[in-house]
């Protein structure tokens, strides 16, 4: 492992010397494509189920989504935390440490997935009732949880986790291919299981089985890829590389926990929103779910952009190349902000048509259109907050990342939901989202100024 292979040399050149636009886009575009494909397959689930005209089925997918995405939080804990540690170690020219971190994250993430599946299996009945399930949607939620969160927990976490870890060494295209493959398979398998293999009335179960199988296929791809590149300085499946020493667990967890919290708190926010909106019936819950899925186009693309550049930022922070770090941040921020402004304009202008594409039921379209127009106002602000948090993750600013993660979702928007619902009724629930983003942006500005001060004073 002392000599670098061609792919490793190419990755180092991308991190160190490639023009900033080329470096950012080379790393971010595959990740963005992955996010877009994942959005499409999430859309596909809702679109296919929406063709049944059964609001309870659509509501079941909306209610399940926050709990399912908590698996992403598990993957982000070890994946984003690991990517930060690995990229900074590579910037310091310490591939041995990066390899040990890779092994810890891989095995730690899979162990956490097994634990999650056991918890869901034991608490599934109570959980369904606590997250907004009702008598009509209960059986659909029950089946969806079984296939995606009990049987499918390990491949779901493994797919996302390996994508982060493989991307951290500069293999963005390979990571993007693996994660995208899962999304494409899901789109293909959805109608097959929903309308051909399983009988009518089992469309939600069909969507869940398709998700489970597609994630399994993507995880197997990553296992094969890592095994075939086991001569790489960092990539490894060897248990002998696993360690709980050298500060690796604390380094990964200190960055990974805020990343997991960001996902978890966002899902907690969705659970609270669904619970509050459920008072107004399944049509309102379905409308909320569709509006949030549409807005995923903006949010997830921004996530893809920022997650894609994390290794670039971490590498240059570890190498002490702050000029390249600053230029990378500026270019990424400009691209993200412009895209999100365009999304806001599109969502507000064409809300009814976008919502009705997924569900034709009149009341759900009315609710969803109103919700989407409000939520869309938050997207440009969120793009700046996402990037700021990625900078903190890449540079190891654990406290700043933690504060921004819990403030943006959970500590700000949930109290605002409760307050605005009291003051404004149902539509006050969604107005909490843009208001919370404004508060988060102010906090992010303060935290980034503190980071710049510490860099100038050589405190980090």
CSV table of C-alpha atoms in Angstrom, one decimal:
chain,number,residue,atom,x,y,z
A,1,UNK,CA,0.0,0.0,0.0
A,2,UNK,CA,3.0,2.3,0.0
A,3,UNK,CA,2.6,3.3,-3.7
A,4,UNK,CA,-0.4,5.0,-5.1
A,5,UNK,CA,-2.5,3.6,-7.9
A,6,UNK,CA,-3.9,5.6,-10.7
A,7,UNK,CA,-7.2,6.3,-9.1
A,8,UNK,CA,-5.6,7.5,-5.9
A,9,UNK,CA,-3.3,9.9,-7.8
A,10,UNK,CA,-6.3,11.2,-9.7
A,11,UNK,CA,-8.2,11.8,-6.4
A,12,UNK,CA,-5.3,13.7,-4.9
A,13,UNK,CA,-4.9,15.9,-7.9
A,14,UNK,CA,-8.6,16.7,-7.7
A,15,UNK,CA,-8.3,17.7,-4.1
A,16,UNK,CA,-5.0,19.6,-4.4
A,17,UNK,CA,-4.7,21.2,-7.8
A,18,UNK,CA,-7.7,20.9,-10.1
A,19,UNK,CA,-9.6,24.2,-10.9
A,20,UNK,CA,-12.2,24.9,-8.2
A,21,UNK,CA,-15.3,24.5,-10.5
A,22,UNK,CA,-13.9,21.3,-11.9
A,23,UNK,CA,-13.1,19.9,-8.4
A,24,UNK,CA,-16.5,20.9,-6.9
A,25,UNK,CA,-18.6,19.6,-9.9
A,26,UNK,CA,-16.6,16.4,-10.3
A,27,UNK,CA,-17.3,15.5,-6.6
A,28,UNK,CA,-20.8,17.0,-6.3
A,29,UNK,CA,-22.5,16.1,-9.6
A,30,UNK,CA,-22.5,12.3,-9.0
A,31,UNK,CA,-23.8,12.9,-5.5
A,32,UNK,CA,-26.5,15.3,-6.8
A,33,UNK,CA,-27.5,12.7,-9.4
A,34,UNK,CA,-27.8,10.1,-6.7
A,35,UNK,CA,-30.0,12.4,-4.7
A,36,UNK,CA,-32.2,13.2,-7.7
A,37,UNK,CA,-32.7,9.5,-8.5
A,38,UNK,CA,-33.5,8.9,-4.8
A,39,UNK,CA,-36.1,11.6,-5.0
A,40,UNK,CA,-37.5,10.1,-8.2
A,41,UNK,CA,-38.0,6.7,-6.5
A,42,UNK,CA,-39.6,8.4,-3.5
A,43,UNK,CA,-41.8,10.1,-5.9
A,44,UNK,CA,-42.5,6.8,-7.7
A,45,UNK,CA,-43.7,5.2,-4.4
A,46,UNK,CA,-46.1,8.1,-3.8
A,47,UNK,CA,-47.2,8.4,-7.5
A,48,UNK,CA,-47.9,4.7,-7.9
A,49,UNK,CA,-49.8,4.5,-4.6
A,50,UNK,CA,-51.6,7.7,-5.4
A,51,UNK,CA,-53.0,6.1,-8.5
A,52,UNK,CA,-55.1,3.9,-6.2
A,53,UNK,CA,-57.0,7.0,-5.0
A,54,UNK,CA,-56.7,5.7,-1.4
A,55,UNK,CA,-55.7,8.6,0.8
A,56,UNK,CA,-54.9,6.2,3.7
A,57,UNK,CA,-52.2,4.5,1.6
A,58,UNK,CA,-50.6,7.8,0.7
A,59,UNK,CA,-50.9,8.9,4.3
A,60,UNK,CA,-49.2,5.7,5.4
A,61,UNK,CA,-46.1,6.5,3.2
A,62,UNK,CA,-46.0,10.0,4.5
A,63,UNK,CA,-46.2,8.8,8.1
A,64,UNK,CA,-43.6,6.1,7.6
A,65,UNK,CA,-41.1,8.3,5.8
A,66,UNK,CA,-39.7,10.1,8.9
A,67,UNK,CA,-39.0,6.8,10.8
A,68,UNK,CA,-37.5,5.3,7.6
A,69,UNK,CA,-35.2,8.2,7.1
A,70,UNK,CA,-33.9,7.8,10.6
A,71,UNK,CA,-31.9,4.9,9.1
A,72,UNK,CA,-30.2,7.6,7.0
A,73,UNK,CA,-29.4,9.3,10.3
A,74,UNK,CA,-27.6,6.1,11.4
A,75,UNK,CA,-25.7,6.0,8.1
A,76,UNK,CA,-24.8,9.7,8.4
A,77,UNK,CA,-23.5,9.3,11.9
A,78,UNK,CA,-20.8,6.9,10.7
A,79,UNK,CA,-20.7,8.1,7.0
A,80,UNK,CA,-20.4,11.8,7.4
A,81,UNK,CA,-18.4,11.5,10.6
A,82,UNK,CA,-16.1,9.1,8.9
A,83,UNK,CA,-15.8,11.1,5.7
A,84,UNK,CA,-14.7,14.1,7.8
A,85,UNK,CA,-12.0,12.1,9.7
A,86,UNK,CA,-10.8,10.3,6.5
A,87,UNK,CA,-10.6,13.4,4.3
A,88,UNK,CA,-8.7,15.4,7.0
A,89,UNK,CA,-6.3,12.4,7.6
A,90,UNK,CA,-5.6,12.2,3.8
A,91,UNK,CA,-4.9,16.0,3.8
A,92,UNK,CA,-2.4,15.4,6.6
A,93,UNK,CA,-0.9,12.6,4.5
A,94,UNK,CA,-1.8,9.9,7.0
A,95,UNK,CA,-3.6,7.1,5.0
A,96,UNK,CA,-3.0,4.5,7.8
A,97,UNK,CA,-5.2,6.5,10.1
A,98,UNK,CA,-7.8,7.0,7.4
A,99,UNK,CA,-7.9,3.2,6.8
A,100,UNK,CA,-8.5,2.5,10.5
A,101,UNK,CA,-11.3,5.1,10.5
A,102,UNK,CA,-12.9,3.5,7.4
A,103,UNK,CA,-13.0,0.1,9.1
A,104,UNK,CA,-14.5,1.5,12.3
A,105,UNK,CA,-17.2,3.4,10.4
A,106,UNK,CA,-18.1,0.4,8.3
A,107,UNK,CA,-18.5,-2.1,11.1
A,108,UNK,CA,-19.9,0.4,13.5
A,109,UNK,CA,-22.6,1.5,11.1
A,110,UNK,CA,-23.8,-2.0,10.4
A,111,UNK,CA,-23.9,-2.9,14.1
A,112,UNK,CA,-26.1,0.2,14.6
A,113,UNK,CA,-28.4,-0.8,11.8
A,114,UNK,CA,-29.0,-4.2,13.4
A,115,UNK,CA,-29.8,-2.5,16.7
A,116,UNK,CA,-32.2,-0.2,15.0
A,117,UNK,CA,-34.1,-3.0,13.3
A,118,UNK,CA,-34.5,-4.8,16.7
A,119,UNK,CA,-35.9,-1.7,18.3
A,120,UNK,CA,-38.4,-1.2,15.5
A,121,UNK,CA,-39.4,-4.9,15.7
A,122,UNK,CA,-40.1,-4.6,19.4
A,123,UNK,CA,-41.9,-1.2,19.4
A,124,UNK,CA,-43.6,-1.2,16.1
A,125,UNK,CA,-47.2,-1.3,17.3
A,126,UNK,CA,-46.7,1.6,19.8
A,127,UNK,CA,-44.6,3.5,17.4
A,128,UNK,CA,-47.3,3.5,14.6
A,129,UNK,CA,-49.9,5.1,16.9
A,130,UNK,CA,-47.4,7.7,18.1
A,131,UNK,CA,-46.3,9.0,14.7
A,132,UNK,CA,-49.7,9.8,13.2
A,133,UNK,CA,-51.1,6.4,12.2
A,134,UNK,CA,-54.9,5.9,12.4
A,135,UNK,CA,-57.3,3.0,12.0
A,136,UNK,CA,-57.3,3.4,8.2
A,137,UNK,CA,-53.6,3.6,7.6
A,138,UNK,CA,-52.4,1.3,10.4
A,139,UNK,CA,-52.1,-2.0,8.4
A,140,UNK,CA,-50.3,-0.3,5.6
A,141,UNK,CA,-47.8,1.4,7.9
A,142,UNK,CA,-47.3,-2.0,9.7
A,143,UNK,CA,-46.3,-3.8,6.5
A,144,UNK,CA,-44.1,-1.0,5.2
A,145,UNK,CA,-42.1,-0.9,8.5
A,146,UNK,CA,-41.6,-4.7,8.4
A,147,UNK,CA,-39.9,-4.7,5.0
A,148,UNK,CA,-38.0,-1.5,5.0
A,149,UNK,CA,-37.0,-1.0,8.7
A,150,UNK,CA,-36.7,-4.6,10.0
A,151,UNK,CA,-35.7,-6.8,7.1
A,152,UNK,CA,-34.2,-3.9,5.2
A,153,UNK,CA,-32.3,-2.0,7.9
A,154,UNK,CA,-28.8,-3.3,7.3
A,155,UNK,CA,-28.8,-2.9,3.4
A,156,UNK,CA,-30.4,0.6,3.7
A,157,UNK,CA,-27.7,1.8,6.2
A,158,UNK,CA,-25.0,-0.1,4.3
A,159,UNK,CA,-25.9,1.5,1.0
A,160,UNK,CA,-25.8,5.1,2.3
A,161,UNK,CA,-22.8,4.5,4.6
A,162,UNK,CA,-20.6,3.0,1.9
A,163,UNK,CA,-21.6,5.8,-0.4
A,164,UNK,CA,-20.2,8.4,2.1
A,165,UNK,CA,-17.1,6.4,2.8
A,166,UNK,CA,-16.2,5.6,-0.8
A,167,UNK,CA,-16.8,9.3,-1.7
A,168,UNK,CA,-14.5,10.4,1.1
A,169,UNK,CA,-11.4,9.1,-0.9
A,170,UNK,CA,-12.4,10.9,-4.0
A,171,UNK,CA,-14.3,8.1,-5.8
A,172,UNK,CA,-17.5,10.2,-6.2
A,173,UNK,CA,-18.5,8.6,-9.5
A,174,UNK,CA,-18.3,5.1,-8.1
A,175,UNK,CA,-20.2,6.1,-5.0
A,176,UNK,CA,-22.8,7.8,-7.1
A,177,UNK,CA,-23.2,4.8,-9.3
A,178,UNK,CA,-23.8,2.5,-6.4
A,179,UNK,CA,-26.4,4.6,-4.7
A,180,UNK,CA,-28.1,5.6,-8.0
A,181,UNK,CA,-28.3,1.9,-9.0
A,182,UNK,CA,-30.4,1.3,-5.9
A,183,UNK,CA,-32.8,4.1,-6.9
A,184,UNK,CA,-33.1,3.0,-10.5
A,185,UNK,CA,-33.9,-0.6,-9.4
A,186,UNK,CA,-36.5,0.7,-7.0
A,187,UNK,CA,-38.3,2.6,-9.8
A,188,UNK,CA,-38.3,-0.6,-11.9
A,189,UNK,CA,-39.4,-2.9,-9.2
A,190,UNK,CA,-42.1,-0.7,-7.8
A,191,UNK,CA,-44.8,-1.4,-10.4
A,192,UNK,CA,-43.7,-5.0,-10.7
A,193,UNK,CA,-44.4,-5.8,-7.0
A,194,UNK,CA,-47.3,-3.3,-6.6
A,195,UNK,CA,-49.4,-4.2,-9.6
A,196,UNK,CA,-48.1,-7.6,-11.0
A,197,UNK,CA,-46.7,-9.9,-8.3
A,198,UNK,CA,-48.9,-8.8,-5.3
A,199,UNK,CA,-52.7,-8.7,-5.4
A,200,UNK,CA,-54.8,-5.5,-5.3
A,201,UNK,CA,-54.8,-3.9,-1.8
A,202,UNK,CA,-51.1,-4.7,-1.2
A,203,UNK,CA,-49.6,-1.7,-3.1
A,204,UNK,CA,-47.8,-0.3,0.0
A,205,UNK,CA,-46.3,-3.7,0.7
A,206,UNK,CA,-45.1,-4.0,-2.9
A,207,UNK,CA,-43.4,-0.6,-2.6
A,208,UNK,CA,-41.7,-1.7,0.6
A,209,UNK,CA,-40.4,-5.0,-0.9
A,210,UNK,CA,-39.1,-3.1,-3.9
A,211,UNK,CA,-37.2,-0.7,-1.6
A,212,UNK,CA,-35.7,-3.5,0.4
A,213,UNK,CA,-34.5,-5.4,-2.6
A,214,UNK,CA,-33.1,-2.4,-4.4
A,215,UNK,CA,-31.1,-1.3,-1.3
A,216,UNK,CA,-29.8,-4.8,-0.9
A,217,UNK,CA,-28.5,-4.8,-4.5
A,218,UNK,CA,-26.8,-1.4,-4.0
A,219,UNK,CA,-25.1,-2.6,-0.8
A,220,UNK,CA,-23.8,-5.8,-2.5
A,221,UNK,CA,-22.3,-3.6,-5.2
A,222,UNK,CA,-20.4,-1.6,-2.6
A,223,UNK,CA,-19.2,-4.7,-0.9
A,224,UNK,CA,-17.8,-6.0,-4.2
A,225,UNK,CA,-16.3,-2.7,-5.1
A,226,UNK,CA,-14.5,-2.3,-1.8
A,227,UNK,CA,-13.3,-5.9,-1.9
A,228,UNK,CA,-11.9,-5.6,-5.4
A,229,UNK,CA,-10.0,-2.4,-4.3
A,230,UNK,CA,-8.7,-3.8,-1.1
A,231,UNK,CA,-5.1,-2.8,-2.1
A,232,UNK,CA,-6.3,0.8,-1.8
A,233,UNK,CA,-4.6,2.8,1.0
A,234,UNK,CA,-8.0,3.4,2.7
A,235,UNK,CA,-10.7,1.0,1.4
A,236,UNK,CA,-10.9,-2.1,3.5
A,237,UNK,CA,-13.3,-4.8,4.7
A,238,UNK,CA,-10.7,-6.4,7.0
A,239,UNK,CA,-11.9,-6.8,10.6
A,240,UNK,CA,-8.2,-6.5,11.6
A,241,UNK,CA,-8.3,-2.8,10.6
A,242,UNK,CA,-11.1,-2.1,13.1
A,243,UNK,CA,-10.0,-0.3,16.2
A,244,UNK,CA,-11.6,1.6,19.1
A,245,UNK,CA,-8.3,3.3,19.8
A,246,UNK,CA,-6.3,6.3,18.5
A,247,UNK,CA,-9.2,8.7,19.1
A,248,UNK,CA,-11.0,7.4,16.0
A,249,UNK,CA,-14.4,6.6,17.6
A,250,UNK,CA,-14.5,10.0,19.3
A,251,UNK,CA,-13.4,11.8,16.1
A,252,UNK,CA,-16.1,10.1,14.1
A,253,UNK,CA,-18.9,10.3,16.6
A,254,UNK,CA,-18.2,14.0,17.5
A,255,UNK,CA,-18.9,15.0,13.9
A,256,UNK,CA,-21.3,12.2,13.1
A,257,UNK,CA,-23.7,12.8,15.9
A,258,UNK,CA,-24.5,16.4,14.7
A,259,UNK,CA,-25.0,15.0,11.2
A,260,UNK,CA,-27.3,12.3,12.5
A,261,UNK,CA,-29.1,14.8,14.6
A,262,UNK,CA,-29.7,17.0,11.6
A,263,UNK,CA,-31.5,14.1,9.9
A,264,UNK,CA,-33.2,12.9,13.1
A,265,UNK,CA,-34.4,16.3,14.1
A,266,UNK,CA,-35.7,16.9,10.6
A,267,UNK,CA,-37.7,13.7,10.9
A,268,UNK,CA,-38.9,14.6,14.4
A,269,UNK,CA,-40.0,17.9,12.9
A,270,UNK,CA,-41.9,16.0,10.2
A,271,UNK,CA,-43.5,13.6,12.8
A,272,UNK,CA,-44.7,16.6,14.8
A,273,UNK,CA,-46.0,18.3,11.7
A,274,UNK,CA,-47.9,15.1,10.6
A,275,UNK,CA,-49.3,14.6,14.1
A,276,UNK,CA,-50.5,18.2,14.2
A,277,UNK,CA,-51.9,18.1,10.7
A,278,UNK,CA,-53.6,14.7,11.3
A,279,UNK,CA,-56.3,16.5,13.3
A,280,UNK,CA,-57.6,17.8,10.0
A,281,UNK,CA,-57.9,14.3,8.3
A,282,UNK,CA,-56.0,12.0,6.0
A,283,UNK,CA,-56.3,14.4,3.1
A,284,UNK,CA,-54.4,17.0,5.0
A,285,UNK,CA,-51.7,14.5,5.9
A,286,UNK,CA,-51.5,13.3,2.3
A,287,UNK,CA,-51.2,16.9,1.1
A,288,UNK,CA,-48.4,17.6,3.6
A,289,UNK,CA,-46.6,14.5,2.5
A,290,UNK,CA,-46.8,15.3,-1.2
A,291,UNK,CA,-45.7,19.0,-0.6
A,292,UNK,CA,-42.6,17.8,1.4
A,293,UNK,CA,-41.7,15.3,-1.3
A,294,UNK,CA,-41.8,17.9,-4.0
A,295,UNK,CA,-39.7,20.2,-1.9
A,296,UNK,CA,-37.2,17.4,-1.6
A,297,UNK,CA,-36.1,18.4,-5.1
A,298,UNK,CA,-34.5,21.5,-3.6
A,299,UNK,CA,-33.4,20.2,-0.3
A,300,UNK,CA,-31.9,16.9,-1.5
A,301,UNK,CA,-30.1,18.5,-4.4
A,302,UNK,CA,-28.5,20.9,-2.0
A,303,UNK,CA,-27.6,18.0,0.3
A,304,UNK,CA,-26.0,16.3,-2.7
A,305,UNK,CA,-24.0,19.4,-3.5
A,306,UNK,CA,-22.7,19.9,0.0
A,307,UNK,CA,-22.1,16.2,0.8
A,308,UNK,CA,-20.2,15.9,-2.4
A,309,UNK,CA,-17.8,18.7,-1.6
A,310,UNK,CA,-17.2,17.6,2.0
A,311,UNK,CA,-14.1,15.5,1.1
A,312,UNK,CA,-12.7,18.5,-0.8
A,313,UNK,CA,-13.2,20.8,2.1
A,314,UNK,CA,-11.9,18.3,4.7
A,315,UNK,CA,-8.8,17.5,2.6
A,316,UNK,CA,-7.8,21.1,2.2
A,317,UNK,CA,-8.6,21.9,5.8
A,318,UNK,CA,-6.4,19.0,6.9
A,319,UNK,CA,-3.6,20.2,4.5
A,320,UNK,CA,-3.9,23.8,5.8
A,321,UNK,CA,-4.7,25.2,2.3
A,322,UNK,CA,-7.3,27.7,3.5
A,323,UNK,CA,-7.2,29.7,0.3
A,324,UNK,CA,-8.5,26.7,-1.7
A,325,UNK,CA,-10.9,26.0,1.1
A,326,UNK,CA,-12.4,29.5,0.9
A,327,UNK,CA,-12.7,29.4,-2.9
A,328,UNK,CA,-14.4,26.0,-2.8
A,329,UNK,CA,-16.9,27.3,-0.2
A,330,UNK,CA,-17.7,30.4,-2.2
A,331,UNK,CA,-18.3,28.6,-5.5
A,332,UNK,CA,-20.4,25.9,-3.9
A,333,UNK,CA,-22.5,28.5,-2.1
A,334,UNK,CA,-23.2,30.5,-5.3
A,335,UNK,CA,-24.3,27.4,-7.2
A,336,UNK,CA,-26.5,26.2,-4.4
A,337,UNK,CA,-28.2,29.6,-3.8
A,338,UNK,CA,-29.0,30.2,-7.4
A,339,UNK,CA,-30.5,26.7,-7.8
A,340,UNK,CA,-32.7,27.1,-4.7
A,341,UNK,CA,-34.0,30.5,-5.8
A,342,UNK,CA,-35.1,28.9,-9.1
A,343,UNK,CA,-36.8,26.1,-7.1
A,344,UNK,CA,-38.7,28.6,-5.0
A,345,UNK,CA,-40.0,30.4,-8.0
A,346,UNK,CA,-41.1,27.1,-9.7
A,347,UNK,CA,-42.8,25.7,-6.6
A,348,UNK,CA,-44.8,28.8,-5.9
A,349,UNK,CA,-45.8,29.3,-9.5
A,350,UNK,CA,-46.9,25.8,-10.3
A,351,UNK,CA,-47.9,24.3,-7.0
A,352,UNK,CA,-51.4,22.9,-7.9
A,353,UNK,CA,-50.1,21.1,-11.0
A,354,UNK,CA,-47.1,19.7,-9.2
A,355,UNK,CA,-49.2,18.3,-6.3
A,356,UNK,CA,-52.0,16.9,-8.6
A,357,UNK,CA,-49.3,14.9,-10.5
A,358,UNK,CA,-48.9,12.8,-7.4
A,359,UNK,CA,-52.5,12.6,-6.1
A,360,UNK,CA,-55.7,13.5,-7.9
A,361,UNK,CA,-57.9,13.7,-4.8
A,362,UNK,CA,-59.3,17.3,-4.7
A,363,UNK,CA,-58.9,18.0,-1.0
A,364,UNK,CA,-55.3,16.7,-0.9
A,365,UNK,CA,-54.4,18.9,-3.9
A,366,UNK,CA,-55.8,22.0,-2.1
A,367,UNK,CA,-53.9,21.3,1.1
A,368,UNK,CA,-50.7,20.3,-0.6
A,369,UNK,CA,-50.6,23.4,-2.9
A,370,UNK,CA,-51.0,25.8,0.0
A,371,UNK,CA,-48.4,23.9,2.1
A,372,UNK,CA,-45.9,23.8,-0.8
A,373,UNK,CA,-46.1,27.6,-1.5
A,374,UNK,CA,-45.1,28.3,2.1
A,375,UNK,CA,-42.4,25.6,2.5
A,376,UNK,CA,-40.8,26.8,-0.8
A,377,UNK,CA,-39.8,30.1,0.9
A,378,UNK,CA,-37.4,28.3,3.1
A,379,UNK,CA,-35.3,26.6,0.4
A,380,UNK,CA,-32.8,29.5,-0.4
A,381,UNK,CA,-32.1,30.0,3.3
A,382,UNK,CA,-31.7,26.3,3.9
A,383,UNK,CA,-29.1,26.0,1.2
A,384,UNK,CA,-26.8,28.5,3.1
A,385,UNK,CA,-27.4,26.6,6.4
A,386,UNK,CA,-26.6,23.2,4.7
A,387,UNK,CA,-23.3,24.5,3.3
A,388,UNK,CA,-22.3,26.2,6.6
A,389,UNK,CA,-22.9,23.0,8.5
A,390,UNK,CA,-20.9,21.0,5.9
A,391,UNK,CA,-18.0,23.4,6.5
A,392,UNK,CA,-18.2,22.7,10.2
A,393,UNK,CA,-18.3,18.9,9.6
A,394,UNK,CA,-15.3,19.0,7.2
A,395,UNK,CA,-13.2,21.1,9.6
A,396,UNK,CA,-14.1,19.1,12.7
A,397,UNK,CA,-16.0,22.0,14.3
A,398,UNK,CA,-18.1,19.7,16.4
A,399,UNK,CA,-19.7,22.2,18.7
A,400,UNK,CA,-20.7,24.5,15.9
A,401,UNK,CA,-22.1,21.7,13.9
A,402,UNK,CA,-24.0,20.4,16.9
A,403,UNK,CA,-25.5,23.8,17.7
A,404,UNK,CA,-26.6,24.5,14.1
A,405,UNK,CA,-28.1,21.0,13.7
A,406,UNK,CA,-30.3,21.1,16.8
A,407,UNK,CA,-31.3,24.7,16.4
A,408,UNK,CA,-32.4,24.5,12.8
A,409,UNK,CA,-34.6,21.6,13.2
A,410,UNK,CA,-36.3,20.8,16.5
A,411,UNK,CA,-35.3,23.6,18.9
A,412,UNK,CA,-36.7,26.3,16.6
A,413,UNK,CA,-39.3,24.9,14.2
A,414,UNK,CA,-41.2,22.6,16.6
A,415,UNK,CA,-42.0,25.3,19.2
A,416,UNK,CA,-42.9,27.6,16.3
A,417,UNK,CA,-45.3,25.0,14.9
A,418,UNK,CA,-47.1,24.8,18.2
A,419,UNK,CA,-47.2,28.5,18.5
A,420,UNK,CA,-48.3,29.3,15.0
A,421,UNK,CA,-50.9,26.6,15.0
A,422,UNK,CA,-52.5,28.3,18.0
A,423,UNK,CA,-52.3,31.7,16.4
A,424,UNK,CA,-53.0,30.8,12.7
A,425,UNK,CA,-54.6,27.4,12.6
A,426,UNK,CA,-53.5,24.6,10.3
A,427,UNK,CA,-51.5,26.7,7.9
A,428,UNK,CA,-49.5,28.2,10.8
A,429,UNK,CA,-47.8,24.7,11.1
A,430,UNK,CA,-46.0,25.1,7.8
A,431,UNK,CA,-45.1,28.8,8.3
A,432,UNK,CA,-42.8,27.6,11.1
A,433,UNK,CA,-40.4,26.2,8.4
A,434,UNK,CA,-39.3,29.5,6.8
A,435,UNK,CA,-39.3,31.3,10.1
A,436,UNK,CA,-37.0,28.7,11.6
A,437,UNK,CA,-34.6,29.0,8.6
A,438,UNK,CA,-34.3,32.7,9.2
A,439,UNK,CA,-33.3,32.1,12.8
A,440,UNK,CA,-30.8,29.4,11.8
A,441,UNK,CA,-29.2,31.6,9.2
A,442,UNK,CA,-28.5,34.2,11.8
A,443,UNK,CA,-26.9,31.6,14.1
A,444,UNK,CA,-24.9,30.2,11.2
A,445,UNK,CA,-23.5,33.7,10.4
A,446,UNK,CA,-22.3,34.1,14.0
A,447,UNK,CA,-20.7,30.6,14.1
A,448,UNK,CA,-18.9,31.0,10.8
A,449,UNK,CA,-17.4,34.3,11.9
A,450,UNK,CA,-16.1,32.6,15.0
A,451,UNK,CA,-14.5,29.9,12.8
A,452,UNK,CA,-12.8,32.5,10.6
A,453,UNK,CA,-11.5,34.3,13.7
A,454,UNK,CA,-10.0,31.1,15.1
A,455,UNK,CA,-8.3,30.3,11.7
A,456,UNK,CA,-6.7,33.7,11.5
A,457,UNK,CA,-5.5,33.5,15.1
A,458,UNK,CA,-4.2,29.9,14.5
A,459,UNK,CA,-6.4,28.4,17.1
A,460,UNK,CA,-7.4,25.5,14.8
